[in-house]
Coordinates of C-alpha atoms in Angstrom, one line a residue:
Chain A
M1 CA 220.4 12.9 48.1
A2 CA 217.7 15.1 50.6
R3 CA 221.8 15.4 53.0
L4 CA 223.2 16.6 50.3
S5 CA 220.4 19.0 49.6
T6 CA 220.9 19.9 53.6
T7 CA 224.4 20.7 53.7
R8 CA 223.6 23.0 50.5
L9 CA 221.0 24.9 51.9
L10 CA 223.4 24.9 54.9
L11 CA 226.4 26.7 53.1
T12 CA 224.5 29.0 50.9
L13 CA 222.4 30.3 54.4
T14 CA 225.3 30.6 55.8
A15 CA 227.7 32.7 52.7
V16 CA 224.9 34.5 52.8
G17 CA 224.2 35.5 56.6
L18 CA 228.1 36.1 55.8
S19 CA 228.2 37.9 53.9
L20 CA 225.1 40.8 54.5
P21 CA 226.4 42.2 57.0
T22 CA 229.5 43.4 55.9
A23 CA 227.5 45.2 52.5
A24 CA 226.0 47.0 54.5
F25 CA 227.9 49.1 57.1
A26 CA 230.7 49.2 54.6
Q27 CA 232.8 53.1 55.0
L28 CA 230.0 55.6 55.3
D29 CA 229.2 56.9 52.1
L30 CA 227.0 60.4 52.4
T31 CA 226.3 62.8 49.6
I32 CA 223.9 65.4 48.9
T33 CA 221.3 64.7 46.7
A34 CA 218.9 68.0 46.9
L35 CA 218.7 71.0 48.5
E36 CA 215.2 70.9 50.2
K37 CA 214.6 75.3 49.4
S38 CA 212.1 77.1 51.2
S39 CA 210.6 77.5 48.3
G40 CA 209.3 74.1 48.7
E41 CA 211.5 73.7 45.8
S42 CA 213.3 70.8 45.9
C43 CA 216.7 71.5 43.9
S44 CA 218.4 68.4 43.1
V45 CA 220.6 69.2 40.1
M46 CA 224.2 69.0 41.0
E47 CA 224.8 73.0 40.1
C48 CA 221.4 74.0 42.3
V49 CA 222.8 72.1 45.0
N50 CA 226.7 73.8 44.2
R51 CA 224.7 77.4 44.5
G52 CA 223.1 76.2 48.1
F53 CA 220.9 78.2 50.5
N54 CA 220.5 82.3 49.7
A55 CA 218.9 84.1 52.3
Q56 CA 215.3 83.1 51.5
D57 CA 216.8 79.9 52.4
C58 CA 217.8 81.1 55.8
S59 CA 213.8 83.1 56.8
G60 CA 212.4 80.0 55.7
S61 CA 212.6 76.0 56.3
A62 CA 215.5 74.6 53.9
S63 CA 217.2 71.7 55.0
V64 CA 220.4 69.7 53.0
D65 CA 218.5 66.4 51.9
L66 CA 222.2 64.1 52.9
R67 CA 221.5 60.5 51.8
P68 CA 223.6 57.5 52.7
A69 CA 225.2 55.0 49.0
A70 CA 223.0 52.8 47.8
G71 CA 223.4 49.6 49.1
T72 CA 224.5 50.9 52.1
M73 CA 223.2 50.7 55.3
V74 CA 224.1 53.1 58.5
T75 CA 224.4 51.9 62.1
G76 CA 222.1 52.6 64.4
N77 CA 220.1 54.8 61.2
M78 CA 221.4 57.7 62.7
I79 CA 224.1 60.2 62.0
D80 CA 225.6 62.7 64.6
V81 CA 225.8 65.9 62.4
W82 CA 229.0 67.9 62.8
M83 CA 230.4 71.5 61.3
T84 CA 232.7 73.6 60.7
T85 CA 233.1 76.8 58.6
G86 CA 236.7 76.5 58.5
T87 CA 239.5 74.2 57.1
G88 CA 239.5 71.8 60.5
D89 CA 238.8 68.2 60.0
C90 CA 236.0 68.1 62.5
S91 CA 237.0 64.1 62.9
T92 CA 239.3 64.8 65.5
T93 CA 238.8 64.9 68.9
E94 CA 240.7 67.9 69.8
A95 CA 238.5 69.8 67.1
R96 CA 234.6 69.1 68.9
N97 CA 236.5 69.1 72.1
P98 CA 236.1 71.5 73.5
M99 CA 233.2 71.9 71.2
S100 CA 234.7 75.5 70.2
A101 CA 237.2 74.7 69.7
T102 CA 236.7 74.1 65.5
C103 CA 234.0 73.0 65.2
Q104 CA 230.2 72.9 66.3
H105 CA 227.9 70.2 67.2
V106 CA 224.1 70.4 64.5
G107 CA 222.6 67.7 65.0
C108 CA 221.9 64.5 65.4
Y109 CA 219.3 62.4 62.6
D110 CA 217.3 59.7 62.1
L111 CA 217.1 58.1 58.8
T112 CA 213.6 58.6 57.3
D113 CA 212.8 57.8 53.5
S114 CA 216.1 56.9 53.1
R115 CA 217.6 60.1 53.8
F116 CA 218.8 62.6 56.5
L117 CA 217.3 65.9 56.6
I118 CA 219.1 68.4 58.1
P119 CA 217.6 71.7 58.8
L120 CA 219.8 74.5 57.6
S121 CA 218.6 76.3 60.8
D122 CA 220.1 74.2 63.1
I123 CA 223.6 74.1 60.7
D124 CA 223.1 78.0 61.4
G125 CA 222.1 77.8 64.9
A126 CA 225.4 75.6 65.2
A127 CA 227.2 78.6 63.3
T128 CA 229.7 80.7 65.1
T129 CA 231.0 82.4 62.1
P130 CA 227.1 85.0 60.7
L131 CA 225.5 82.7 57.7
C132 CA 221.8 84.0 57.6
A133 CA 222.3 86.6 60.2
D134 CA 223.9 90.3 59.8
G135 CA 227.6 90.5 59.7
S136 CA 227.8 87.0 56.4
T137 CA 230.3 87.7 54.1
R138 CA 228.7 88.7 50.5
A139 CA 230.6 86.1 49.2
G140 CA 228.8 83.3 51.4
L141 CA 230.7 80.7 53.7
N142 CA 231.6 76.5 52.5
V143 CA 229.9 75.0 55.4
N144 CA 231.9 71.7 56.4
L145 CA 229.9 68.6 57.4
T146 CA 230.7 65.4 59.0
A147 CA 228.1 62.9 59.8
F148 CA 229.4 60.1 62.1
A149 CA 227.4 57.0 62.0
G150 CA 227.5 54.0 65.5
A151 CA 228.8 56.7 68.3
G152 CA 226.1 58.1 69.9
C153 CA 224.9 61.6 69.8
M154 CA 227.1 64.6 70.4
N155 CA 230.2 62.4 70.3
Q156 CA 233.1 64.6 71.6
D157 CA 235.7 61.7 71.9
A158 CA 237.8 58.8 68.9
V159 CA 235.4 57.8 66.0
D160 CA 236.2 55.0 63.6
A161 CA 237.5 56.3 60.1
D162 CA 234.9 53.7 58.8
A163 CA 231.9 55.0 60.2
T164 CA 232.3 58.9 59.4
D165 CA 231.7 61.0 55.7
N166 CA 232.3 65.4 55.4
V167 CA 230.1 67.4 52.8
S168 CA 229.9 70.4 52.3
V169 CA 227.2 72.6 51.8
R170 CA 227.4 76.6 50.8
V171 CA 225.5 79.3 52.3
D172 CA 225.8 82.8 51.1
S173 CA 222.0 85.1 52.3
V174 CA 224.1 88.6 51.4
G175 CA 223.1 90.4 47.6
P176 CA 225.9 91.3 45.8
V177 CA 226.4 95.4 45.5
A178 CA 224.3 97.6 43.3
P179 CA 226.2 98.1 39.9
T180 CA 227.1 101.2 39.1
L181 CA 225.8 102.9 36.8
D182 CA 226.9 104.2 33.3
S183 CA 224.5 107.1 32.3
T184 CA 221.5 109.6 34.7
D185 CA 219.3 110.1 32.2
L186 CA 218.6 108.8 28.3
A187 CA 216.0 109.9 26.0
G188 CA 215.9 108.6 23.3
D189 CA 212.3 107.6 20.7
S190 CA 212.3 103.7 20.0
S191 CA 216.0 102.9 21.8
V192 CA 217.8 104.2 24.4
S193 CA 220.2 102.1 25.9
V194 CA 221.1 101.7 29.6
G195 CA 223.6 100.7 30.7
W196 CA 226.0 99.2 34.1
E197 CA 229.5 97.9 35.4
T198 CA 229.8 94.6 35.8
G199 CA 230.1 93.6 39.7
S200 CA 233.3 91.8 41.8
E201 CA 231.2 88.7 42.9
A202 CA 231.8 86.2 39.7
N203 CA 228.7 85.2 38.1
L204 CA 226.4 87.3 38.4
T205 CA 222.9 88.3 36.1
Y206 CA 221.4 91.5 36.4
R207 CA 217.6 92.4 37.0
V208 CA 215.9 95.2 34.6
L209 CA 212.9 97.0 36.4
Y210 CA 211.2 100.1 35.8
G211 CA 208.7 102.6 37.6
G212 CA 208.0 105.9 39.1
A213 CA 209.1 108.9 39.1
C214 CA 212.5 109.7 38.0
T215 CA 213.8 110.7 41.4
G216 CA 216.3 109.2 44.2
A217 CA 219.8 108.2 43.8
A218 CA 220.7 108.3 40.1
G219 CA 223.7 106.4 38.7
D220 CA 226.2 106.3 40.6
G221 CA 226.1 102.9 42.4
G222 CA 224.2 103.7 44.5
T223 CA 221.0 102.8 46.2
A224 CA 217.4 103.4 44.5
T225 CA 214.7 104.4 48.1
V226 CA 212.0 103.2 45.6
D227 CA 209.9 100.0 46.9
R228 CA 211.1 97.3 45.0
D229 CA 207.4 95.6 44.5
T230 CA 206.1 98.2 42.7
L231 CA 208.2 98.5 40.1
T232 CA 207.5 96.0 36.7
Q233 CA 210.5 93.5 35.6
L234 CA 211.5 95.4 31.7
G235 CA 210.5 91.7 29.6
G236 CA 212.4 90.5 26.7
D237 CA 216.0 89.4 28.4
T238 CA 217.8 87.3 27.1
D239 CA 221.3 87.6 28.1
L240 CA 220.7 88.3 31.6
M241 CA 224.7 88.4 32.9
A242 CA 225.2 91.2 29.5
T243 CA 225.7 94.7 30.8
S244 CA 223.7 96.7 29.4
R245 CA 220.0 96.3 27.9
T246 CA 218.4 98.3 25.3
I247 CA 215.2 99.5 25.5
D248 CA 212.4 100.7 23.4
P249 CA 210.7 103.5 25.5
E250 CA 207.4 103.2 24.0
E251 CA 207.2 99.0 23.6
G252 CA 209.0 98.1 27.2
L253 CA 208.3 100.2 29.3
G254 CA 204.8 102.1 27.7
L255 CA 205.6 105.1 27.7
E256 CA 204.2 108.2 25.4
I257 CA 206.1 111.1 23.7
G258 CA 207.7 113.0 26.6
E259 CA 207.0 110.4 29.6
S260 CA 209.7 109.5 31.6
V261 CA 210.4 107.0 33.4
G262 CA 212.2 105.0 37.0
V263 CA 215.2 102.3 35.3
Y264 CA 216.9 100.4 38.1
V265 CA 218.9 97.3 37.6
A266 CA 219.6 95.0 40.6
A267 CA 222.5 92.7 40.7
I268 CA 221.5 88.8 41.1
D269 CA 224.4 86.2 42.8
A270 CA 224.6 82.9 42.4
A271 CA 222.8 82.0 44.9
G272 CA 219.8 83.9 44.0
N273 CA 220.1 86.6 46.7
E274 CA 219.3 89.5 44.7
G275 CA 221.1 93.0 45.5
E276 CA 220.0 96.7 46.3
L277 CA 218.8 98.3 43.2
A278 CA 220.7 101.2 41.3
G279 CA 219.6 103.8 40.0
P280 CA 216.9 105.4 38.7
V281 CA 218.5 106.2 35.1
C282 CA 215.3 108.6 34.6
V283 CA 214.9 107.5 30.6
S284 CA 212.2 110.1 28.9
R285 CA 211.0 108.9 25.0
I286 CA 211.1 112.6 23.0
Q287 CA 210.6 112.8 19.8
A288 CA 214.0 111.5 17.5
L289 CA 215.2 112.6 14.1
G290 CA 216.9 109.8 12.7
F291 CA 218.7 108.8 9.4
C292 CA 215.2 107.9 7.6
D293 CA 213.5 110.8 8.9
T294 CA 215.8 113.1 8.2
Y295 CA 217.1 111.6 4.1
M296 CA 214.4 112.6 1.4
D297 CA 213.9 109.7 0.0
C298 CA 213.4 107.2 2.6
E299 CA 209.5 106.5 3.4
S300 CA 207.9 105.6 6.7
D301 CA 208.3 101.6 4.6
G302 CA 212.1 102.6 3.5
C303 CA 214.2 104.7 1.7
S304 CA 213.8 104.5 -2.3
A305 CA 217.4 102.8 -3.7
G306 CA 217.7 106.2 -5.1
P307 CA 218.8 107.6 -8.4
I308 CA 221.8 105.7 -10.0
R309 CA 223.9 108.4 -10.2
G310 CA 225.9 108.9 -13.3
A311 CA 224.0 106.3 -14.8
G312 CA 225.1 108.8 -18.0
L313 CA 228.3 108.1 -17.7
G314 CA 227.2 104.2 -17.6
S315 CA 225.2 104.3 -21.0
L316 CA 228.8 106.1 -22.5
F317 CA 230.4 103.2 -22.1
L318 CA 227.9 100.6 -22.5
L319 CA 227.0 102.6 -26.4
A320 CA 231.4 103.2 -26.5
L321 CA 231.6 99.1 -26.2
V322 CA 228.5 98.3 -28.8
V323 CA 230.7 100.8 -31.0
L324 CA 233.8 99.4 -30.6
R325 CA 232.5 96.1 -31.0
R326 CA 230.7 97.2 -34.7
K327 CA 233.4 98.4 -35.9
R328 CA 235.7 95.2 -36.0
Chain B
M1 CA 239.2 106.1 16.6
H2 CA 238.4 104.4 12.7
S3 CA 241.5 106.1 11.6
M4 CA 243.5 104.6 14.8
T5 CA 241.6 101.4 13.4
L6 CA 242.3 101.8 9.8
T7 CA 246.4 102.6 11.0
K8 CA 246.0 99.3 12.9
A9 CA 244.7 97.5 9.8
A10 CA 247.0 98.9 6.7
A11 CA 250.4 97.8 9.9
A12 CA 249.0 94.4 10.6
L13 CA 248.1 94.3 6.4
A14 CA 252.1 95.5 6.2
I15 CA 253.4 93.2 8.5
A16 CA 251.9 90.4 7.1
A17 CA 253.1 90.9 3.7
V18 CA 256.3 91.3 4.5
A19 CA 255.8 88.5 7.2
S20 CA 255.7 86.7 4.0
A21 CA 259.4 87.6 2.8
A22 CA 261.9 86.9 4.5
P23 CA 265.4 88.8 4.9
A24 CA 267.2 88.6 1.2
E25 CA 269.5 87.0 -0.2
A26 CA 271.9 88.1 -2.4
Q27 CA 272.6 84.6 -4.4
Y28 CA 268.8 84.2 -5.6
T29 CA 267.9 87.2 -7.9
Y30 CA 265.0 89.4 -8.4
S31 CA 264.4 88.3 -12.3
E32 CA 264.9 85.0 -10.6
A33 CA 261.7 85.0 -9.0
Y34 CA 260.3 86.1 -12.4
D35 CA 261.3 83.7 -13.9
R36 CA 257.7 82.5 -15.7
S37 CA 258.7 79.6 -16.9
A38 CA 259.4 77.6 -13.6
E39 CA 256.2 79.4 -12.5
S40 CA 252.9 77.1 -11.8
P41 CA 249.8 78.2 -13.6
E42 CA 248.4 81.9 -12.3
T43 CA 245.5 82.4 -13.1
F44 CA 243.3 84.2 -10.0
A45 CA 243.7 87.2 -7.7
F46 CA 243.2 86.9 -4.0
E47 CA 242.6 90.7 -2.0
I48 CA 242.0 90.8 1.9
R49 CA 241.4 95.2 2.1
V50 CA 240.3 97.7 4.6
G51 CA 239.8 101.2 4.2
G52 CA 238.0 104.2 4.3
Y53 CA 234.0 104.1 2.4
R54 CA 231.7 106.7 3.1
P55 CA 228.0 106.7 1.6
D56 CA 227.5 109.3 -0.5
G57 CA 223.7 111.1 -3.2
S58 CA 221.6 113.2 -3.9
N59 CA 218.6 114.7 -2.4
G60 CA 219.9 115.7 0.7
F61 CA 221.6 112.0 1.7
D62 CA 225.3 113.9 2.2
E63 CA 224.1 116.0 4.5
A64 CA 221.6 113.4 6.0
F65 CA 224.3 111.1 6.4
E66 CA 226.4 113.8 7.8
E67 CA 224.0 115.0 10.1
N68 CA 224.1 111.5 11.2
F69 CA 226.9 109.7 10.7
G70 CA 229.2 112.3 11.4
D71 CA 231.9 112.4 9.4
E72 CA 232.7 108.0 9.4
I73 CA 234.1 106.8 7.2
G74 CA 233.8 102.5 8.0
P75 CA 236.6 101.3 7.7
M76 CA 235.6 99.5 5.1
V77 CA 236.9 95.8 5.4
G78 CA 237.1 93.7 1.6
L79 CA 237.9 90.4 0.3
E80 CA 238.0 89.7 -4.1
L81 CA 238.6 87.3 -6.0
D82 CA 239.1 87.9 -9.8
F83 CA 240.1 84.4 -12.4
L84 CA 242.0 86.2 -15.7
P85 CA 242.2 82.9 -17.6
L86 CA 243.5 85.4 -20.6
R87 CA 246.9 87.0 -20.7
I88 CA 248.0 89.5 -23.4
P89 CA 251.4 89.4 -24.1
Y90 CA 253.1 91.8 -22.9
V91 CA 250.6 94.0 -21.4
G92 CA 249.1 91.8 -18.7
M93 CA 245.8 89.7 -18.1
V94 CA 242.0 89.8 -18.7
G95 CA 239.2 88.2 -16.8
A96 CA 236.2 88.7 -14.5
G97 CA 236.3 89.7 -10.0
L98 CA 233.7 89.2 -7.7
R99 CA 234.2 91.8 -4.4
F100 CA 232.1 91.5 -1.1
D101 CA 232.7 94.9 0.6
W102 CA 231.6 95.7 4.2
A103 CA 231.3 98.5 6.5
K104 CA 229.5 99.8 9.6
Y105 CA 228.3 103.4 10.5
T106 CA 226.4 104.2 14.1
G107 CA 225.4 107.6 15.5
K108 CA 222.6 109.0 17.3
A109 CA 219.9 110.0 16.4
R110 CA 218.9 113.6 17.0
A111 CA 215.4 115.8 18.9
L112 CA 213.0 117.0 17.0
T113 CA 212.7 119.8 19.1
G114 CA 216.9 121.0 18.9
M115 CA 218.0 119.6 22.0
G116 CA 220.4 118.1 20.2
N117 CA 221.2 114.4 20.5
V118 CA 219.2 111.4 21.8
D119 CA 220.4 108.5 23.4
Q120 CA 218.6 106.3 20.4
E121 CA 222.0 104.4 18.5
Q122 CA 221.3 104.3 14.6
E123 CA 223.4 101.8 12.0
F124 CA 224.2 102.4 8.8
R125 CA 225.1 98.6 6.6
V126 CA 226.4 98.3 3.1
F127 CA 227.3 94.9 1.5
G128 CA 228.7 95.4 -2.1
L129 CA 228.6 92.9 -3.9
P130 CA 230.2 93.9 -7.5
V131 CA 231.2 92.1 -9.8
L132 CA 233.9 93.2 -12.6
A133 CA 236.2 92.8 -15.3
V134 CA 239.7 93.2 -14.9
L135 CA 242.4 94.1 -16.6
R136 CA 245.8 93.9 -14.9
V137 CA 248.9 95.0 -16.3
D138 CA 251.8 93.8 -15.2
V139 CA 254.3 94.1 -17.9
L140 CA 256.1 96.4 -15.6
A141 CA 257.4 93.5 -13.5
R142 CA 257.9 90.7 -16.2
E143 CA 259.2 92.5 -18.9
L144 CA 261.4 95.2 -17.3
G145 CA 261.5 94.5 -13.6
V146 CA 259.3 96.6 -12.0
P147 CA 257.3 95.0 -9.4
V148 CA 254.1 97.3 -10.0
I149 CA 251.5 95.7 -11.3
V150 CA 248.2 98.3 -12.8
T151 CA 245.0 97.1 -12.0
G152 CA 241.5 98.9 -13.9
K153 CA 238.0 96.7 -13.0
L154 CA 234.7 97.6 -14.3
G155 CA 231.2 96.5 -13.8
L156 CA 228.2 96.3 -12.1
H157 CA 227.3 97.1 -8.1
T158 CA 225.3 95.8 -6.6
V159 CA 224.4 97.5 -2.3
F160 CA 223.0 96.0 -0.1
T161 CA 221.6 98.3 2.8
T162 CA 220.4 98.2 6.5
I163 CA 219.3 101.2 8.1
D164 CA 219.0 100.8 11.8
N165 CA 217.5 103.4 14.5
G166 CA 217.5 102.6 17.7
S167 CA 215.7 98.9 17.6
R168 CA 213.8 99.6 14.3
R169 CA 215.0 98.1 11.6
E170 CA 214.2 101.5 8.9
H171 CA 215.3 100.4 6.0
S172 CA 216.3 97.9 3.8
G173 CA 216.9 97.4 0.5
V174 CA 219.5 97.5 -2.6
A175 CA 220.6 99.3 -4.8
L176 CA 223.0 99.4 -8.3
G177 CA 225.0 101.0 -10.5
L178 CA 228.8 100.7 -12.4
S179 CA 231.4 100.4 -10.3
W180 CA 235.2 101.1 -11.1
A181 CA 238.5 100.6 -9.2
A182 CA 242.3 102.3 -10.2
Q183 CA 244.2 99.9 -8.5
V184 CA 248.3 99.8 -8.2
A185 CA 250.5 96.8 -6.3
L186 CA 254.1 97.3 -4.9
E187 CA 254.9 93.2 -6.0
L188 CA 257.0 91.8 -2.4
D189 CA 258.6 89.1 -4.7
F190 CA 262.3 90.9 -4.4
I191 CA 262.0 91.3 -0.7
N192 CA 263.2 87.5 -1.2
P193 CA 263.2 86.1 -4.4
R194 CA 264.2 83.0 -3.2
R195 CA 260.8 82.7 -0.5
A196 CA 258.7 84.1 -2.9
K197 CA 259.8 81.1 -5.4
T198 CA 259.3 78.4 -2.4
L199 CA 256.2 80.1 -1.6
D200 CA 254.9 79.4 -5.6
N201 CA 256.6 75.3 -5.2
E202 CA 255.4 74.3 -2.8
W203 CA 251.7 76.5 -2.6
G204 CA 251.0 77.7 -5.7
I205 CA 251.2 81.5 -5.0
N206 CA 252.9 83.4 -7.9
H207 CA 253.0 86.6 -6.6
T208 CA 252.3 88.7 -2.9
A209 CA 251.8 92.5 -3.2
L210 CA 250.8 95.3 -1.1
L211 CA 247.9 97.3 -2.7
F212 CA 246.0 100.7 -2.7
E213 CA 242.7 100.9 -5.0
L214 CA 240.8 103.9 -5.4
F215 CA 237.2 102.6 -6.2
G216 CA 233.9 103.9 -6.6
N217 CA 230.2 103.4 -7.8
T218 CA 226.7 105.1 -8.8
A219 CA 224.7 102.6 -6.9
G220 CA 221.6 104.8 -5.1
V221 CA 221.8 104.5 -1.2
G222 CA 224.6 102.6 0.0
G223 CA 226.9 103.8 -3.5
S224 CA 230.0 105.8 -2.5
N225 CA 231.0 108.1 -6.1
L226 CA 235.3 107.7 -4.2
A227 CA 236.3 105.6 -2.0
W228 CA 240.0 103.7 -1.1
T229 CA 241.4 100.8 0.0
F230 CA 244.8 99.1 1.4
G231 CA 245.4 95.6 1.3
L232 CA 247.4 92.8 0.7
G233 CA 246.8 90.2 -2.9
M234 CA 248.1 87.3 -4.7
T235 CA 248.0 85.4 -7.5
F236 CA 247.7 81.8 -7.7

């Protein structure tokens, strides 16, 4: 009985011993689970990860949060990371040797708290195409990161395909061009509509600001010289992608009759980069006369229903009906 | 701009009407299409309409409307459903109907100090809801083979009006009056009597027609003495 138990125990231990290494060192499977933004915010929603890093992240301490798939182990608990902004594959020897061939070496990173943190500054530093510096493209770039496990650091030799994985991260550090405004001067009492043409980039949103005098570039899509910090953001945004905003000069801009203010518009791209300001559109509040001011049957609380015109005709019609009915 | 919209709408209605009838087939005659004994019951009439409607009134209404909305005439679009349970022999059908009309006018407000228009959009919206007694005279079409229907309508008109001056609603009200309409319609069955018959057999649509109507009402704000509309009608 005791002998049988010992045999069973040995078999079990052997099975566990054999199965563990197979499960732990399976195919390297890495996923970007979050972008640690320079603002301190951890952006883990897929939509946010896909938007990538922006100019603010470039100037701060942002990093890619890369995690191995659950239940797997990474040989040596370290990865060797290479990058390319092209379509090349960094897993081939030719792509890494010489280092400037197609891919550049980003760095080697230890597994800490079940994740690899790859600083954006390392990626930017390795890139031969500007990512964060002046000269980077307005539409941004997709960076392909190739990670190797168990192959040492800065390995330029052949690597095991099972210990290799690729992920992609987007870097867009340039804001969109200033929108072209539809008008230079607008005047009204209770509303004016500021409009602009949509930009060429996809998924742009717009921010409307106001403040200061009506001077400077106006309505030509050019950039304004005003200090953006002195401006106030217009409240009440509902559709940020709309290419016009109806503004109440009194309640929205706080203008008295006869006063004016400059209104500016900036486009914001999907990565969150705010472009240069367009404007100003000079919005003036002047006393305006609408229909209800000119129609004498209207008061401040609305117009009266007005007389029923042709009431006499109606009465005659009703009278005729009554008479006809009586004759019958 | 509006006249172009009206033209397009009228053309679309005409195309829709003509499309309902395919090339004529000689072996099936117009009078056969009017063979009432073989027709499905004809109790309802439905109209889809588009036309020109300009609110008018007294106490300076016309002048104020002209100043603020120019010569806009809508367009007014409408739907009407008539219930016609009675037939007077050798005259036509009698019943009641309900119509929904809608039109919107836009214009810029004007500066108080004579600077012309300002960049402040105003909107004047009219929603008409007349309840009508309807006399549909179809004796020409039914007895003489002339595909013309003449319809008279008389009833109570209710008009709802809103006036927005930029971002503020300055008026929202309702006015009542009498409503009238005189309509001439051209029945389209003669284009393809067989198709017209099939439409009746398969869908219960007795007749389709292109219509022109003059109408008006005596309601206050939002009412109009005289307006016009084109449309497509059907009875079923």
